[in-house]
Short mmCIF file of C-alpha atoms and ligand atoms in Angstrom, two decimals:
data_model
loop_
_atom_site.label_atom_id
_atom_site.label_comp_id
_atom_site.label_asym_id
_atom_site.label_seq_id
_atom_site.Cartn_x
_atom_site.Cartn_y
_atom_site.Cartn_z
CA MET A 1195 110.35 220.60 75.67
CA ILE A 1196 108.18 221.10 72.55
CA LEU A 1197 110.13 220.21 69.42
CA GLU A 1198 109.05 221.26 65.96
CA ASN A 1199 108.00 218.43 63.52
CA TRP A 1200 110.94 218.88 61.12
CA PHE A 1201 113.37 218.58 64.12
CA ARG A 1202 111.64 215.44 65.45
CA ASP A 1203 111.83 213.95 62.03
CA ILE A 1204 115.66 214.29 61.68
CA LEU A 1205 116.37 212.97 65.25
CA VAL A 1206 118.18 209.60 65.24
CA ASP A 1207 120.28 207.46 67.48
CA PRO A 1208 123.81 209.07 67.94
CA LEU A 1209 125.67 205.88 67.23
CA GLY A 1210 123.53 203.82 64.81
CA LYS A 1211 121.95 206.90 63.16
CA GLU A 1212 118.68 205.00 62.90
CA PRO A 1213 115.35 206.15 64.14
CA LEU A 1214 114.60 205.94 67.92
CA HIS A 1215 111.33 204.64 69.38
CA GLU A 1216 109.58 206.30 72.35
CA GLU A 1217 109.07 203.97 75.34
CA GLY A 1218 107.60 205.96 78.25
CA ALA A 1219 110.29 208.34 79.52
CA PHE A 1220 112.92 206.72 77.28
CA LEU A 1221 114.08 206.68 73.66
CA GLN A 1222 114.94 203.26 72.55
CA ALA A 1223 117.41 202.16 69.88
CA SER A 1224 116.86 198.91 67.92
CA TYR A 1225 120.07 197.44 69.18
CA GLY A 1226 119.33 197.85 73.03
CA ARG A 1227 120.69 201.38 73.85
CA ARG A 1228 118.16 203.45 75.81
CA TYR A 1229 118.27 207.17 76.43
CA PRO A 1230 116.34 209.07 79.03
CA VAL A 1231 114.13 212.01 78.54
CA VAL A 1232 114.88 214.37 81.49
CA ASN A 1233 112.46 217.24 82.18
CA GLY A 1234 111.37 217.00 78.59
CA ILE A 1235 115.01 217.08 77.31
CA CYS A 1236 116.11 214.04 75.20
CA ASP A 1237 119.50 213.14 76.77
CA LEU A 1238 121.33 211.52 73.86
CA ARG A 1239 124.81 211.79 75.33
CA VAL A 1240 127.01 208.75 74.80
CA LEU A 1241 130.44 209.80 76.06
CA ASN A 1242 130.47 208.91 79.68
CA ASN A 1243 133.79 207.66 80.79
CA GLU A 1244 136.67 209.38 82.68
CA THR A 1245 139.69 207.13 82.04
CA THR A 1246 142.05 209.25 80.07
CA ALA A 1247 143.48 212.64 81.17
CA ASP A 1248 141.60 214.39 78.35
CA GLN A 1249 138.28 212.77 79.53
CA ARG A 1250 138.86 213.91 83.08
CA LEU A 1251 139.88 217.44 81.96
CA TRP A 1252 136.77 217.61 79.86
CA ARG A 1253 134.52 216.54 82.75
CA GLU A 1254 136.13 219.08 85.11
CA GLY A 1255 135.66 221.73 82.43
CA GLN A 1256 131.89 220.92 82.15
CA GLN A 1257 131.60 221.12 85.96
CA ALA A 1258 133.44 224.39 86.14
CA TYR A 1259 131.15 225.72 83.36
CA THR A 1260 128.03 224.60 85.32
CA ARG A 1261 129.24 226.43 88.43
CA MET A 1262 129.89 229.53 86.33
CA HIS A 1263 126.40 229.29 84.92
CA GLN A 1264 124.99 229.04 88.47
CA ASP A 1265 126.97 231.96 89.73
CA GLU A 1266 125.52 234.13 86.92
CA ILE A 1267 121.96 233.68 88.13
CA PRO A 1268 122.18 236.02 91.14
CA ARG A 1269 124.42 238.51 89.21
CA ASP A 1270 121.82 238.88 86.43
CA ALA A 1271 121.20 242.64 86.97
CA GLN A 1272 124.98 243.32 86.61
CA ILE A 1273 125.50 241.58 83.29
CA ASP A 1274 125.50 243.59 80.13
CA TYR A 1275 123.82 241.22 77.69
CA ALA A 1276 123.28 243.94 75.13
CA ALA A 1277 127.10 244.16 74.94
CA GLU A 1278 127.36 240.48 74.31
CA ILE A 1279 124.92 240.70 71.37
CA ALA A 1280 126.60 243.91 69.97
CA SER A 1281 130.04 242.38 70.18
CA VAL A 1282 129.20 239.70 67.45
CA ARG A 1283 126.66 241.59 65.31
CA ALA A 1284 129.29 242.36 62.65
CA VAL A 1285 130.43 238.68 62.64
CA TYR A 1286 126.97 237.54 61.30
CA GLU A 1287 126.89 240.36 58.82
CA ALA A 1288 130.25 239.29 57.44
CA ILE A 1289 129.40 235.54 57.60
CA PRO A 1290 125.67 235.09 57.46
CA LEU A 1291 123.84 232.11 58.95
CA GLU A 1292 122.27 230.42 55.89
CA GLY A 1293 119.14 228.21 55.75
CA ARG A 1294 118.49 225.71 58.42
CA VAL A 1295 121.05 226.12 61.30
CA LEU A 1296 122.45 223.56 63.73
CA ASP A 1297 124.24 225.36 66.70
CA VAL A 1298 126.67 222.75 68.13
CA GLY A 1299 127.57 223.39 71.73
CA GLY A 1300 124.93 226.21 71.42
CA HIS A 1301 124.28 226.53 75.28
CA GLN A 1302 120.82 228.21 75.62
CA GLY A 1303 120.66 229.20 71.86
CA ARG A 1304 121.40 232.82 72.36
CA LEU A 1305 122.53 232.76 68.66
CA ARG A 1306 118.82 233.13 67.94
CA SER A 1307 119.46 236.91 68.16
CA PHE A 1308 120.75 236.56 64.59
CA ILE A 1309 118.26 234.05 63.21
CA ARG A 1310 115.81 235.62 60.81
CA GLU A 1311 112.05 235.31 61.07
CA GLY A 1312 110.98 232.00 59.58
CA GLN A 1313 114.53 230.59 59.57
CA ASP A 1314 114.89 227.23 61.22
CA TYR A 1315 117.22 226.78 64.19
CA ALA A 1316 118.32 223.80 66.31
CA GLY A 1317 120.71 223.71 69.23
CA CYS A 1318 122.52 220.81 70.93
CA ASP A 1319 124.84 220.76 73.96
CA PRO A 1320 125.91 218.19 76.57
CA PHE A 1321 125.01 220.63 79.36
CA LEU A 1322 121.71 219.11 80.53
CA GLU A 1323 120.74 221.84 83.02
CA VAL A 1324 121.51 224.73 80.64
CA PHE A 1325 118.01 226.17 80.88
CA ASP A 1326 117.79 226.06 84.67
CA GLY A 1327 117.43 229.42 86.37
CA ILE A 1328 116.34 231.41 83.34
CA ALA A 1329 113.05 232.52 84.96
CA GLN A 1330 115.03 234.12 87.76
CA GLN A 1331 117.00 236.24 85.29
CA PRO A 1332 114.76 239.10 84.09
CA ASN A 1333 117.72 241.10 82.61
CA LEU A 1334 118.70 237.91 80.53
CA LEU A 1335 115.13 237.52 79.40
CA ARG A 1336 114.88 241.14 78.26
CA ALA A 1337 117.98 240.71 76.15
CA PHE A 1338 117.04 237.39 74.74
CA PRO A 1339 113.30 237.33 74.79
CA PHE A 1340 113.14 234.11 72.74
CA LEU A 1341 114.50 232.19 75.76
CA HIS A 1342 110.78 232.14 76.85
CA LYS A 1343 109.86 230.27 73.72
CA PRO A 1344 110.21 226.59 72.90
CA ILE A 1345 113.65 225.61 71.27
CA ASN A 1346 114.54 222.73 69.23
CA PHE A 1347 117.26 221.28 71.54
CA VAL A 1348 118.78 217.92 72.43
CA CYS A 1349 121.42 217.06 74.95
CA CYS A 1350 124.23 215.32 73.05
CA ASP A 1351 128.04 215.26 72.16
CA ALA A 1352 129.34 217.10 69.12
CA GLU A 1353 131.26 213.94 68.38
CA LEU A 1354 128.12 211.77 68.00
CA LEU A 1355 125.41 213.88 66.50
CA PRO A 1356 121.89 212.39 66.75
CA PHE A 1357 120.67 213.84 63.39
CA ARG A 1358 120.03 212.39 59.87
CA SER A 1359 122.86 213.06 57.35
CA GLN A 1360 122.51 216.19 55.20
CA SER A 1361 119.84 217.76 57.39
CA PHE A 1362 121.34 221.33 57.75
CA GLN A 1363 122.53 224.13 55.59
CA THR A 1364 124.74 225.76 58.27
CA VAL A 1365 126.60 224.23 61.21
CA HIS A 1366 127.66 226.84 63.78
CA MET A 1367 130.38 226.29 66.41
CA ARG A 1368 131.21 229.39 68.57
CA SER A 1369 133.73 229.04 71.30
CA VAL A 1370 133.30 225.36 71.51
CA ILE A 1371 135.76 223.49 69.31
CA ASP A 1372 138.51 224.04 71.88
CA HIS A 1373 136.16 222.22 74.41
CA PHE A 1374 135.54 219.16 72.35
CA LEU A 1375 137.12 215.82 73.29
CA SER A 1376 137.79 215.21 69.63
CA PRO A 1377 137.60 218.35 67.39
CA GLU A 1378 138.31 216.08 64.38
CA LEU A 1379 135.41 213.76 65.10
CA ALA A 1380 133.10 216.80 65.71
CA LEU A 1381 134.05 218.26 62.35
CA ASN A 1382 133.43 214.98 60.62
CA GLU A 1383 129.93 214.86 62.15
CA ALA A 1384 129.41 218.47 61.09
CA TYR A 1385 130.37 217.33 57.52
CA ARG A 1386 127.90 214.47 57.67
CA VAL A 1387 124.89 216.47 58.77
CA LEU A 1388 125.50 219.28 56.28
CA GLU A 1389 123.90 219.30 52.88
CA PRO A 1390 126.31 219.27 49.88
CA GLY A 1391 127.85 222.76 49.67
CA GLY A 1392 126.74 223.49 53.22
CA LYS A 1393 128.38 226.14 55.42
CA LEU A 1394 130.44 225.66 58.61
CA ILE A 1395 131.05 228.69 60.81
CA ILE A 1396 133.71 228.32 63.53
CA GLY A 1397 134.40 231.23 65.99
CA LEU A 1398 137.32 230.83 68.35
CA TYR A 1399 140.02 232.43 70.52
CA VAL A 1400 143.20 231.39 68.76
CA GLU A 1401 146.71 231.06 70.07
CA GLY A 1402 148.96 233.82 68.68
CA GLY A 1403 145.90 235.69 67.26
CA LYS A 1404 146.03 237.22 63.74
CA LEU A 1405 149.87 237.55 64.01
CA GLY A 1406 150.10 233.74 64.56
CA ARG A 1407 152.55 234.23 67.41
CA GLU A 1408 152.25 235.17 71.10
CA SER A 1409 153.00 238.64 72.18
CA GLY A 1410 155.29 239.07 75.21
CA LEU A 1411 152.41 240.36 77.37
CA THR A 1412 150.06 237.40 76.48
CA GLY A 1413 152.85 234.97 77.24
CA ALA A 1414 153.56 236.52 80.69
CA LYS A 1415 149.85 236.54 81.52
CA GLU A 1416 149.59 232.77 80.51
CA ALA A 1417 152.66 231.92 82.61
CA VAL A 1418 151.10 233.64 85.69
CA LYS A 1419 147.73 231.66 85.10
CA ARG A 1420 149.69 228.38 84.84
CA LEU A 1421 151.53 229.15 88.03
CA MET A 1422 148.31 229.91 89.95
CA SER A 1423 146.76 226.75 88.66
CA SER A 1424 149.69 224.65 89.61
CA VAL A 1425 149.40 225.82 93.29
CA GLY A 1426 145.80 224.80 93.24
CA ILE A 1427 144.00 228.04 92.52
CA GLU A 1428 141.19 226.35 90.64
CA ALA A 1429 139.79 229.61 89.00
CA TYR A 1430 142.95 229.72 86.94
CA LYS A 1431 142.81 226.18 85.61
CA ASP A 1432 142.54 225.97 81.88
CA HIS A 1433 139.90 223.29 80.94
CA HIS A 1434 140.30 223.67 77.18
CA ILE A 1435 141.27 220.51 75.39
CA TRP A 1436 142.84 222.13 72.41
CA HIS A 1437 144.64 225.44 71.86
CA PRO A 1438 144.89 225.84 68.10
CA THR A 1439 146.44 228.77 66.17
CA ALA A 1440 144.33 230.05 63.25
CA GLN A 1441 146.48 227.93 60.83
CA GLU A 1442 145.95 224.72 62.96
CA LEU A 1443 142.15 225.41 62.83
CA LEU A 1444 142.24 225.82 58.98
CA ASP A 1445 144.44 222.68 58.70
CA LEU A 1446 142.03 220.58 60.73
CA ALA A 1447 138.99 221.83 58.80
CA ALA A 1448 140.72 221.09 55.48
CA ASP A 1449 141.41 217.56 56.66
CA CYS A 1450 137.75 217.17 57.44
CA GLY A 1451 136.60 218.35 54.01
CA PHE A 1452 136.06 222.12 54.52
CA SER A 1453 137.54 224.95 52.51
CA PRO A 1454 137.68 228.52 54.04
CA GLU A 1455 135.45 231.13 52.32
CA LYS A 1456 135.58 234.18 54.59
CA THR A 1457 137.68 235.13 57.69
CA HIS A 1458 136.61 237.76 60.16
CA TRP A 1459 138.54 238.93 63.22
CA GLN A 1460 136.01 239.94 65.95
CA ALA A 1461 136.53 243.68 66.96
CA GLY A 1462 137.35 244.36 70.57
CA THR A 1463 139.35 241.10 71.04
CA GLY A 1464 142.77 242.47 70.15
CA ASP A 1465 142.73 240.27 66.98
CA MET A 1466 142.60 237.14 69.10
CA VAL A 1467 139.13 235.86 68.19
CA VAL A 1468 138.56 234.65 64.60
CA TYR A 1469 135.38 233.51 62.83
CA VAL A 1470 135.81 231.48 59.68
CA GLY A 1471 133.05 230.58 57.23
CA PHE A 1472 133.90 227.29 55.39
CA ARG A 1473 132.15 225.31 52.60
CA LYS A 1474 131.79 221.59 52.58
CA GLN A 1475 133.67 219.98 49.68
CA PRO A 1476 133.01 216.57 48.23
CA GLY A 1477 135.48 213.78 49.08
CA LEU A 1478 138.09 213.41 51.82
CA ARG A 1479 141.61 214.74 51.44
CA ARG A 1480 144.27 212.20 52.39
CA LYS A 1481 147.72 213.35 53.36
CA ALA A 1482 150.76 211.92 51.53
CA GLY A 1483 151.93 208.56 53.02
CA ARG A 1484 148.51 207.67 54.55
C1 LIG B 651 132.09 228.68 76.01
S1 LIG B 651 130.58 227.88 75.82
C2 LIG B 651 129.96 228.52 74.32
C3 LIG B 651 128.46 228.43 74.17
C4 LIG B 651 127.92 229.00 72.88
N1 LIG B 651 128.29 228.35 71.75
C5 LIG B 651 128.09 230.45 72.83
O1 LIG B 651 128.70 230.95 71.93
O2 LIG B 651 127.48 231.19 73.68
C6 LIG B 651 131.11 226.24 75.52
C7 LIG B 651 130.01 225.20 75.28
O3 LIG B 651 130.52 223.99 74.70
C8 LIG B 651 129.76 223.00 75.21
N2 LIG B 651 130.45 221.71 75.04
C9 LIG B 651 131.51 221.20 75.66
N3 LIG B 651 131.91 220.08 75.18
C10 LIG B 651 131.13 219.70 74.18
C11 LIG B 651 130.92 218.57 73.34
N4 LIG B 651 131.76 217.52 73.39
N5 LIG B 651 129.92 218.70 72.46
C12 LIG B 651 129.14 219.68 72.32
N6 LIG B 651 129.24 220.80 73.13
C13 LIG B 651 130.20 220.84 74.04
C14 LIG B 651 129.55 223.28 76.73
O4 LIG B 651 128.51 222.59 77.31
C15 LIG B 651 129.18 224.87 76.56
O5 LIG B 651 127.89 225.06 76.46
#
């Protein structure tokens, strides 16, 4: 993987936030931690354990996601990628990506459809094999031609970002915050890597949608899914760690130092998917009694 110089310059150890040193096929931290470089990708993941129920659910979710990704490869010709791009075009007109962008949990970096010429982009994701099989997907490559090009990418956890503080003007999180082991830690890391006044964009399916409460039909569908999962039908298992309402998302972002600036409900989702543009505020709000 060929990384641009500016991206190399901001890479640090995800724990100590100090520079890493190259040692053969490894990146070495001063205090002894060593990370592999796998097929050219820096694997800076730290979260590794499966003791708690959430850790196990997260791991299962990542495994299910990997299987879904592999299943898509032979179905390439049937997938309407143009529709995927069109479905979110209005989002980035309403909430523009500003300056240097970090796409957390950014998968293959398909967000680059909305990155302007000359704008810097970096992606990170704990899915190490995310670029496997691209060459066998001509339809995918037609829709996202930049997938042929090098990408500034590292494999890491949103909760432990391996970037210098204040390195980005925008942090983008689309359909990911409900997957994180700790959404709060991930937002605090987003806060750290953003410049003062930086922008955070979160896109998410929210419980209760715009109304803030579940419709009878959605409730019934969810009950059927839970029933299928309980009798072992794996396809219906919900691997999300968090199921926030729009208000819960706003509350968490506020607690991590972000104020909402612009809200956009994605068309075609029945007002269930919201995108919020936030601004980084100085300081840290403490709740009464803490
Ligand atoms: C539904 S996909 C969304 C991908 C992409 N953001 C998009 O909009 O196409 C969820 C992504 O979250 C990533 N993910 C899960 N847990 C994560 C974590 N702790 N830190 C960063 N990314 C994570 C997964 O590997 C996966 O690529």
